Short mmCIF file of C-alpha atoms in Angstrom, two decimals:
data_model
loop_
_atom_site.label_atom_id
_atom_site.label_comp_id
_atom_site.label_asym_id
_atom_site.label_seq_id
_atom_site.Cartn_x
_atom_site.Cartn_y
_atom_site.Cartn_z
CA MET A 289 0.00 0.00 0.00
CA ARG A 290 1.13 3.53 -0.84
CA VAL A 291 0.19 5.99 1.88
CA ARG A 292 0.39 9.77 2.06
CA ILE A 293 0.20 11.45 5.45
CA ARG A 294 -0.77 14.98 4.50
CA SER A 295 0.20 18.30 6.16
CA ALA A 296 1.87 16.66 9.15
CA ARG A 297 4.16 18.16 11.75
CA LEU A 298 7.02 15.70 11.26
CA VAL A 299 9.25 15.26 14.31
CA ASP A 300 12.40 13.17 13.81
CA PRO A 301 14.15 12.57 17.16
CA ARG A 302 17.26 11.03 15.59
CA ARG A 303 18.00 14.03 13.43
CA ARG A 304 16.52 16.52 15.90
CA GLN A 305 14.44 17.88 13.02
CA GLU A 306 10.91 19.23 12.81
CA GLU A 307 9.06 20.37 9.69
CA LEU A 308 5.62 20.69 8.13
CA ALA A 309 5.33 18.34 5.15
CA ASP A 310 3.64 15.27 3.71
CA LEU A 311 5.15 11.91 4.60
CA LEU A 312 5.20 9.32 1.83
CA ILE A 313 5.09 5.57 2.45
CA ALA A 314 5.38 2.62 0.08
CA ASP A 315 5.78 -1.10 0.81
CA GLY A 316 5.85 -0.45 4.54
CA ARG A 317 8.75 2.03 4.47
CA ILE A 318 9.21 5.79 4.34
CA VAL A 319 10.16 6.78 0.78
CA GLY A 320 10.19 10.56 1.04
CA ARG A 321 8.51 13.80 2.01
CA GLY A 322 6.02 15.88 0.06
CA PRO A 323 4.29 17.56 -1.47
CA ALA A 324 5.60 15.24 -4.29
CA PRO A 325 2.71 15.56 -6.79
CA ASP A 326 3.95 12.51 -8.74
CA PHE A 327 3.32 10.22 -5.72
CA HIS A 328 -0.05 8.49 -6.18
CA ALA A 329 -1.31 7.20 -2.85
CA ASP A 330 -3.75 4.36 -2.29
CA HIS A 331 -4.66 5.89 1.06
CA THR A 332 -4.33 9.44 2.42
CA ILE A 333 -4.31 10.39 6.09
CA GLU A 334 -5.12 14.01 6.87
CA ALA A 335 -2.78 15.06 9.69
CA GLU A 336 -3.11 18.83 9.90
CA GLY A 337 -2.45 19.91 13.48
CA LEU A 338 -1.02 16.50 14.39
CA VAL A 339 2.52 15.44 15.24
CA VAL A 340 3.87 12.48 13.30
CA CYS A 341 6.83 10.76 14.95
CA PRO A 342 8.40 7.30 14.86
CA GLY A 343 6.35 4.65 16.63
CA LEU A 344 7.12 4.54 20.34
CA ILE A 345 9.26 1.70 21.67
CA ASP A 346 8.58 0.43 25.19
CA THR A 347 11.53 -1.50 26.59
CA PHE A 348 9.71 -3.05 29.57
CA ALA A 349 6.08 -4.12 29.48
CA ARG A 350 4.56 -7.23 30.99
CA LEU A 351 2.00 -8.69 28.57
CA ARG A 352 1.02 -11.37 31.11
CA GLU A 353 1.01 -14.30 28.69
CA PRO A 354 1.62 -17.13 29.17
CA GLY A 355 0.33 -17.89 32.64
CA PHE A 356 -1.40 -14.74 33.89
CA GLU A 357 -4.27 -14.38 31.44
CA TYR A 358 -6.67 -13.52 34.30
CA ARG A 359 -4.76 -10.23 34.63
CA ALA A 360 -4.27 -9.42 30.95
CA THR A 361 -3.90 -11.04 27.55
CA LEU A 362 -1.67 -10.48 24.55
CA ALA A 363 -4.67 -9.16 22.64
CA SER A 364 -5.72 -6.67 25.32
CA GLU A 365 -2.22 -5.36 26.01
CA LEU A 366 -1.09 -5.07 22.41
CA LYS A 367 -4.34 -3.24 21.68
CA ALA A 368 -3.43 -0.91 24.57
CA ALA A 369 0.07 -0.53 23.14
CA VAL A 370 -1.06 0.69 19.71
CA ARG A 371 -3.66 2.97 21.33
CA GLY A 372 -0.69 4.49 23.12
CA GLY A 373 1.30 4.92 19.90
CA ILE A 374 3.65 2.06 20.76
CA THR A 375 4.75 -0.06 17.82
CA ARG A 376 7.43 -2.19 19.53
CA VAL A 377 7.15 -3.80 22.96
CA VAL A 378 9.95 -5.52 24.84
CA THR A 379 8.49 -8.03 27.27
CA PRO A 380 10.39 -9.55 30.23
CA PRO A 381 10.73 -13.29 30.88
CA ASP A 382 8.77 -13.55 34.17
CA THR A 383 5.79 -15.35 32.64
CA ASP A 384 4.47 -18.71 33.86
CA PRO A 385 6.38 -20.72 32.82
CA PRO A 386 9.28 -18.28 32.40
CA LEU A 387 10.70 -17.70 28.92
CA ASP A 388 13.63 -20.07 29.39
CA GLU A 389 12.94 -22.43 26.45
CA ALA A 390 13.02 -21.77 22.72
CA GLY A 391 9.55 -23.26 22.20
CA LEU A 392 7.96 -20.83 24.65
CA VAL A 393 9.58 -17.87 22.91
CA GLU A 394 8.54 -19.09 19.47
CA MET A 395 4.95 -19.56 20.63
CA LEU A 396 4.85 -16.06 22.14
CA ARG A 397 6.20 -14.52 18.95
CA PHE A 398 3.81 -16.55 16.75
CA ARG A 399 0.76 -15.53 18.78
CA SER A 400 1.75 -11.87 18.91
CA GLU A 401 2.49 -11.73 15.16
CA ALA A 402 -0.89 -13.32 14.42
CA LEU A 403 -2.61 -10.39 16.15
CA GLY A 404 -1.06 -7.95 13.66
CA LEU A 405 -0.62 -5.13 16.18
CA ALA A 406 2.68 -4.03 17.76
CA HIS A 407 5.93 -5.96 17.29
CA VAL A 408 6.87 -8.01 20.38
CA HIS A 409 10.53 -8.46 21.34
CA PRO A 410 10.95 -11.05 24.13
CA VAL A 411 13.76 -10.99 26.68
CA GLY A 412 14.80 -14.56 27.43
CA ALA A 413 15.44 -15.89 30.92
CA LEU A 414 19.07 -15.64 31.99
CA THR A 415 18.69 -18.65 34.28
CA LEU A 416 16.33 -21.63 34.17
CA GLY A 417 13.07 -20.82 35.89
CA LEU A 418 14.56 -17.44 36.87
CA LYS A 419 15.93 -19.28 39.92
CA GLY A 420 19.43 -17.83 39.59
CA GLU A 421 21.11 -21.22 39.56
CA ARG A 422 21.47 -23.07 36.23
CA LEU A 423 22.11 -21.01 33.10
CA SER A 424 19.58 -21.06 30.28
CA GLU A 425 20.44 -21.93 26.68
CA MET A 426 21.18 -18.28 25.94
CA ALA A 427 22.47 -18.69 22.41
CA LEU A 428 19.42 -20.76 21.44
CA LEU A 429 17.07 -18.16 22.95
CA ALA A 430 18.80 -15.47 20.91
CA GLU A 431 18.41 -17.56 17.75
CA VAL A 432 14.63 -17.72 18.17
CA GLY A 433 14.28 -13.96 18.61
CA CYS A 434 15.16 -12.88 22.15
CA VAL A 435 16.70 -9.41 22.04
CA ALA A 436 18.45 -9.86 25.40
CA LEU A 437 18.67 -12.10 28.45
CA GLY A 438 17.37 -11.06 31.84
CA GLN A 439 15.62 -11.86 35.08
CA ALA A 440 12.81 -9.22 34.98
CA ASP A 441 12.83 -8.01 38.61
CA VAL A 442 14.06 -11.32 40.05
CA PRO A 443 17.60 -10.83 41.43
CA ILE A 444 20.38 -13.39 41.31
CA ALA A 445 21.66 -13.53 44.88
CA ASP A 446 24.70 -15.70 44.19
CA SER A 447 27.45 -13.46 42.77
CA LEU A 448 29.33 -16.45 41.33
CA SER A 449 26.23 -17.54 39.38
CA LEU A 450 25.80 -13.99 38.10
CA PHE A 451 29.48 -13.83 37.14
CA ARG A 452 29.21 -17.08 35.16
CA ALA A 453 26.03 -15.86 33.46
CA PHE A 454 27.78 -12.63 32.41
CA GLN A 455 30.77 -14.59 31.11
CA TYR A 456 28.55 -16.87 29.01
CA ALA A 457 26.52 -13.96 27.62
CA ALA A 458 29.66 -11.99 26.80
CA THR A 459 31.09 -14.96 24.90
CA PHE A 460 28.17 -14.75 22.45
CA ASP A 461 27.94 -10.91 22.66
CA LEU A 462 24.42 -11.17 24.09
CA PRO A 463 23.12 -8.16 26.04
CA VAL A 464 21.92 -8.70 29.61
CA TRP A 465 19.06 -6.62 31.04
CA LEU A 466 18.69 -6.60 34.82
CA THR A 467 17.10 -4.63 37.64
CA ALA A 468 19.43 -3.39 40.37
CA SER A 469 17.94 -4.57 43.66
CA ASP A 470 19.57 -6.22 46.66
CA PRO A 471 17.24 -9.13 47.56
CA TRP A 472 17.82 -8.88 51.30
CA LEU A 473 17.54 -5.12 51.66
CA ALA A 474 14.44 -4.95 49.46
CA ALA A 475 12.61 -8.14 50.41
CA ALA A 476 10.57 -6.86 53.35
CA GLY A 477 9.80 -3.39 52.00
CA CYS A 478 6.95 -1.91 49.97
CA ALA A 479 7.74 1.83 49.82
CA HIS A 480 10.70 4.19 49.73
CA ASP A 481 12.50 4.27 53.07
CA GLY A 482 11.74 7.93 53.73
CA GLU A 483 9.48 10.31 55.60
CA VAL A 484 6.23 9.08 54.03
CA ALA A 485 6.85 5.40 54.83
CA ALA A 486 7.88 6.36 58.37
CA ARG A 487 4.71 8.42 58.89
CA LEU A 488 2.46 5.68 57.50
CA GLY A 489 4.25 2.84 59.26
CA LEU A 490 5.16 1.07 56.01
CA PRO A 491 8.30 -1.09 55.77
CA GLY A 492 10.82 0.77 53.64
CA ILE A 493 13.19 -0.11 50.82
CA PRO A 494 16.33 2.01 51.22
CA ALA A 495 18.07 3.56 48.23
CA CYS A 496 21.16 1.52 49.06
CA ALA A 497 19.22 -1.61 48.03
CA GLU A 498 19.61 -0.24 44.50
CA THR A 499 23.11 1.25 44.73
CA ILE A 500 24.69 -1.84 46.30
CA ALA A 501 23.15 -4.06 43.62
CA LEU A 502 24.11 -1.59 40.87
CA ALA A 503 27.73 -1.46 42.02
CA ARG A 504 27.87 -5.27 41.91
CA LEU A 505 26.36 -5.39 38.42
CA LEU A 506 28.79 -2.78 37.10
CA GLU A 507 31.85 -4.47 38.60
CA LEU A 508 30.86 -7.84 37.16
CA ALA A 509 30.19 -6.22 33.80
CA ARG A 510 33.62 -4.63 33.95
CA ALA A 511 35.21 -8.00 34.71
CA THR A 512 33.40 -9.85 31.90
CA GLY A 513 32.85 -7.24 29.18
CA VAL A 514 29.14 -8.05 28.94
CA ARG A 515 26.77 -5.48 27.44
CA LEU A 516 24.62 -4.46 30.42
CA HIS A 517 21.31 -2.61 30.49
CA VAL A 518 20.01 -1.61 33.92
CA GLN A 519 16.22 -1.37 34.00
CA HIS A 520 14.17 1.37 35.66
CA LEU A 521 16.56 3.08 38.05
CA SER A 522 14.81 4.90 40.89
CA SER A 523 17.44 6.61 43.04
CA ALA A 524 19.59 9.73 42.61
CA ALA A 525 22.37 7.91 44.46
CA SER A 526 22.69 5.50 41.52
CA LEU A 527 23.50 8.23 39.03
CA PRO A 528 27.17 8.85 39.99
CA LEU A 529 27.83 5.09 39.70
CA LEU A 530 26.26 5.03 36.25
CA ALA A 531 28.14 8.17 35.15
CA GLN A 532 31.46 6.76 36.29
CA ALA A 533 30.83 3.48 34.49
CA LYS A 534 29.93 5.23 31.24
CA ALA A 535 32.91 7.60 31.51
CA SER A 536 35.23 4.59 31.85
CA GLY A 537 33.91 3.15 28.58
CA LEU A 538 31.81 0.37 30.06
CA PRO A 539 29.09 -0.78 27.59
CA VAL A 540 26.22 0.04 29.94
CA SER A 541 22.85 1.71 29.43
CA ALA A 542 19.94 2.43 31.74
CA SER A 543 16.24 3.20 31.82
CA VAL A 544 13.78 4.86 34.18
CA SER A 545 10.04 4.31 34.23
CA ALA A 546 7.78 7.18 33.14
CA LEU A 547 5.95 6.84 36.45
CA HIS A 548 9.13 7.64 38.40
CA LEU A 549 9.46 10.85 36.39
CA ALA A 550 5.86 11.82 37.20
CA CYS A 551 5.33 10.68 40.80
CA SER A 552 7.08 10.46 44.15
CA GLU A 553 6.54 8.90 47.57
CA HIS A 554 4.08 11.71 48.41
CA ASP A 555 1.62 10.26 45.90
CA ILE A 556 1.06 7.33 48.27
CA GLY A 557 -1.32 9.68 50.12
CA HIS A 558 -3.58 7.63 52.38
CA PHE A 559 -2.25 4.19 51.44
CA ASP A 560 -3.15 4.33 47.72
CA THR A 561 -2.21 0.83 46.58
CA HIS A 562 -2.01 2.03 42.96
CA THR A 563 1.29 3.63 43.98
CA HIS A 564 2.74 0.32 45.20
CA VAL A 565 5.27 -0.37 42.47
CA ILE A 566 8.72 -1.94 42.13
CA PRO A 567 11.07 -0.16 42.41
CA PRO A 568 9.24 2.12 44.86
CA LEU A 569 8.36 5.73 44.12
CA ARG A 570 11.11 7.65 45.86
CA SER A 571 11.60 11.22 47.09
CA GLN A 572 10.99 14.42 45.16
CA ALA A 573 14.76 14.92 45.04
CA ASP A 574 15.18 11.49 43.45
CA ARG A 575 12.47 12.27 40.91
CA ALA A 576 14.09 15.57 39.94
CA ALA A 577 17.55 14.00 39.65
CA LEU A 578 16.25 11.18 37.44
CA ALA A 579 14.42 13.66 35.21
CA GLN A 580 17.60 15.68 34.75
CA ALA A 581 19.65 12.54 34.08
CA VAL A 582 17.36 11.60 31.18
CA ALA A 583 17.51 15.13 29.79
CA GLU A 584 21.33 15.03 29.90
CA GLY A 585 21.47 11.58 28.29
CA LEU A 586 22.93 9.79 31.30
CA ILE A 587 19.80 7.64 31.46
CA ASP A 588 19.13 6.45 27.92
CA VAL A 589 15.53 5.24 27.85
CA ILE A 590 12.14 5.86 29.43
CA ASP A 591 10.02 2.70 29.79
CA SER A 592 6.48 2.12 31.02
CA ASN A 593 7.26 -0.70 33.46
CA HIS A 594 3.75 -1.78 32.48
CA THR A 595 2.48 -4.33 35.01
CA PRO A 596 -1.28 -4.92 34.92
CA VAL A 597 -2.64 -6.17 38.24
CA ASP A 598 -6.18 -7.35 38.92
CA ASP A 599 -8.43 -5.30 41.20
CA ASP A 600 -8.51 -7.89 43.98
CA ALA A 601 -4.72 -7.77 44.33
CA LYS A 602 -4.93 -4.03 44.98
CA ALA A 603 -8.01 -4.08 47.24
CA VAL A 604 -6.00 -5.06 50.34
CA PRO A 605 -3.77 -3.21 52.82
CA PHE A 606 -0.86 -1.42 51.11
CA ALA A 607 1.93 -3.72 52.30
CA GLU A 608 -0.08 -6.79 51.27
CA SER A 609 -1.03 -5.50 47.82
CA GLU A 610 0.69 -6.68 44.67
CA PRO A 611 3.10 -4.16 43.17
CA GLY A 612 2.56 -2.91 39.67
CA ALA A 613 0.93 -0.20 37.56
CA THR A 614 -0.42 -0.02 34.05
CA GLY A 615 1.58 2.23 31.74
CA LEU A 616 1.35 1.48 28.01
CA GLU A 617 -1.20 4.18 27.23
CA LEU A 618 0.48 6.65 29.59
CA LEU A 619 4.02 6.41 28.22
CA LEU A 620 3.50 9.21 25.70
CA PRO A 621 1.67 11.79 27.88
CA LEU A 622 3.96 11.24 30.88
CA THR A 623 7.05 11.56 28.68
CA LEU A 624 5.66 14.73 27.10
CA ALA A 625 5.01 16.14 30.59
CA TRP A 626 8.63 15.39 31.54
CA GLY A 627 9.82 17.14 28.38
CA ARG A 628 7.75 20.25 29.08
CA GLU A 629 9.00 20.34 32.66
CA ARG A 630 12.61 20.24 31.40
CA GLY A 631 11.99 22.80 28.66
CA LEU A 632 12.83 20.39 25.84
CA ASP A 633 11.63 20.57 22.27
CA LEU A 634 9.50 17.71 20.97
CA ALA A 635 12.35 15.94 19.19
CA ALA A 636 14.44 15.81 22.36
CA ALA A 637 11.46 14.80 24.51
CA LEU A 638 10.53 11.91 22.21
CA ALA A 639 14.08 10.55 21.76
CA PRO A 640 14.07 8.38 24.95
CA ILE A 641 10.95 6.52 23.74
CA THR A 642 11.82 6.31 20.02
CA ASP A 643 15.39 6.74 18.77
CA HIS A 644 17.26 5.68 21.92
CA PRO A 645 15.40 2.39 22.47
CA ALA A 646 15.67 1.61 18.74
CA ARG A 647 19.45 1.93 19.03
CA LEU A 648 19.43 -0.15 22.21
CA LEU A 649 17.61 -2.94 20.36
CA GLY A 650 19.84 -2.64 17.31
CA GLN A 651 16.84 -1.64 15.18
CA GLU A 652 18.60 0.93 13.01
CA ASP A 653 15.68 1.19 10.56
CA ALA A 654 13.31 2.19 13.38
CA GLY A 655 13.12 5.21 15.67
CA HIS A 656 13.50 7.85 12.93
CA LEU A 657 11.75 9.31 9.86
CA GLY A 658 14.57 9.07 7.32
CA GLU A 659 14.11 7.51 3.90
CA GLY A 660 14.20 3.73 4.11
CA ALA A 661 13.02 3.64 7.72
CA VAL A 662 10.26 1.20 8.54
CA ALA A 663 6.94 3.08 8.60
CA ASP A 664 6.11 2.39 12.24
CA LEU A 665 4.48 5.71 13.11
CA CYS A 666 2.60 7.48 15.87
CA LEU A 667 0.23 10.37 15.10
CA PHE A 668 -0.81 12.40 18.11
CA ASP A 669 -2.37 15.69 19.12
CA PRO A 670 0.13 17.34 21.48
CA GLU A 671 -2.47 19.76 22.86
CA ALA A 672 -5.34 17.35 23.52
CA ARG A 673 -6.08 16.70 27.16
CA TRP A 674 -7.84 13.59 28.39
CA GLN A 675 -8.78 12.12 31.74
CA VAL A 676 -7.33 8.78 32.78
CA THR A 677 -10.26 6.58 33.78
CA PRO A 678 -10.84 2.82 33.69
CA LYS A 679 -12.98 3.29 30.58
CA SER A 680 -10.30 5.31 28.79
CA LEU A 681 -7.71 2.51 29.18
CA ALA A 682 -7.77 -0.45 26.81
CA SER A 683 -5.42 -2.45 29.04
CA LEU A 684 -7.14 -4.91 31.35
CA GLY A 685 -4.99 -3.40 34.10
CA LYS A 686 -6.64 -0.22 35.39
CA ASN A 687 -4.17 0.23 38.23
CA THR A 688 -2.21 3.48 38.04
CA PRO A 689 -1.46 6.43 40.34
CA ILE A 690 -2.54 8.66 37.43
CA LEU A 691 -6.14 7.36 37.62
CA GLY A 692 -8.59 10.26 37.69
CA LYS A 693 -5.99 12.81 36.58
CA SER A 694 -5.86 14.79 33.35
CA VAL A 695 -2.92 14.30 30.98
CA GLN A 696 -1.88 16.10 27.78
CA GLY A 697 -1.04 14.43 24.49
CA ARG A 698 -3.38 11.92 22.84
CA VAL A 699 -2.66 9.38 20.14
CA VAL A 700 -4.92 9.73 17.10
CA ALA A 701 -3.53 6.94 14.91
CA THR A 702 -0.79 4.30 14.86
CA LEU A 703 0.77 2.63 11.83
CA VAL A 704 2.90 -0.53 11.78
CA ALA A 705 4.89 -1.04 8.57
CA GLY A 706 2.64 1.53 6.90
CA ARG A 707 -0.53 -0.30 7.90
CA PRO A 708 -3.04 1.47 10.18
CA VAL A 709 -3.51 -0.60 13.34
CA PHE A 710 -5.33 2.04 15.39
CA SER A 711 -7.36 5.09 14.51
CA ARG A 712 -9.40 7.17 16.90
#
């Protein structure tokens, strides 16, 4: 199909360019910019007043299949993804059973491709059953489509096992994606170890649970040469460790969740279980430091940390509730809010959810609007405001601290390989 997107505000985060023009698509790829009167389109999309940018890429979203279909399904969550302008989703291996066998990965990819919505990029399990003991068949998992190996949020307590896993992954040049969390310091907690947790009597998770684990990950990465990605950092104290590692040439990258750029421990209010997430929402100072770190490029990527949880798991006392928040449809508006707060132009604000994750995944033909790029596109109204309600979210998970609030920036249409997969 040949598609013309007419009179669009084209924003290319990779080139830091913005212009008003037509965008021309043929055979699923961008072939040029208009007006180009010789280009005869099979389908025209009127985009006056809309921003057209590369499709968003979410580097951490739980799709809940296989094993947790009572919380969400591939169909519901990929529908939520494209409604949020997301065209590529990286999903962690903590399914049931975990993604530690090639057959499970192939089945997940087959089922997701059959839906014809967003691309799904699985992360394979670093260890069998995510138990942190026996190594998985990493090379085989990579062969069947895993973009990295990881443990989701499940830490490997044994440093020798982690060292061996890094050595094996480095041998095959396979990236490892992990969350920095000390299992003993974090195990009993449910909120940031600060003034709010103290006032509410909630068991806290200190920032050193992250920094101690991060220091260990970085030292083992230094010793093995593995390509390391640290998922959703939450503490300002982690930033000097990350900066030092990058300055020394270590192949390390990091992400922060959009929720940690929008909220802090004060949003817990009167025990709002929607704010029970892992890692915990930390102080206002942490939030500000993380926001600045993304703006400066120290933190590479903003993810949704999308974790749909059923209502019953949240309708209990805070410390007993299950952690997690929905985020696929909120990734764009929360990122735009962060960009406005930092005074960034649209191209710079969109880079951590388009160009940067595309580079992280090695998808050089995604994340930009240059000729030859795959036509995975997001069309959104940057001025439109909408209220986050259970009815406004396509995800089966309605759990988010943003529930009931108004956000700015609404997706109007999403294209995958030039094919419309969502239109409002």
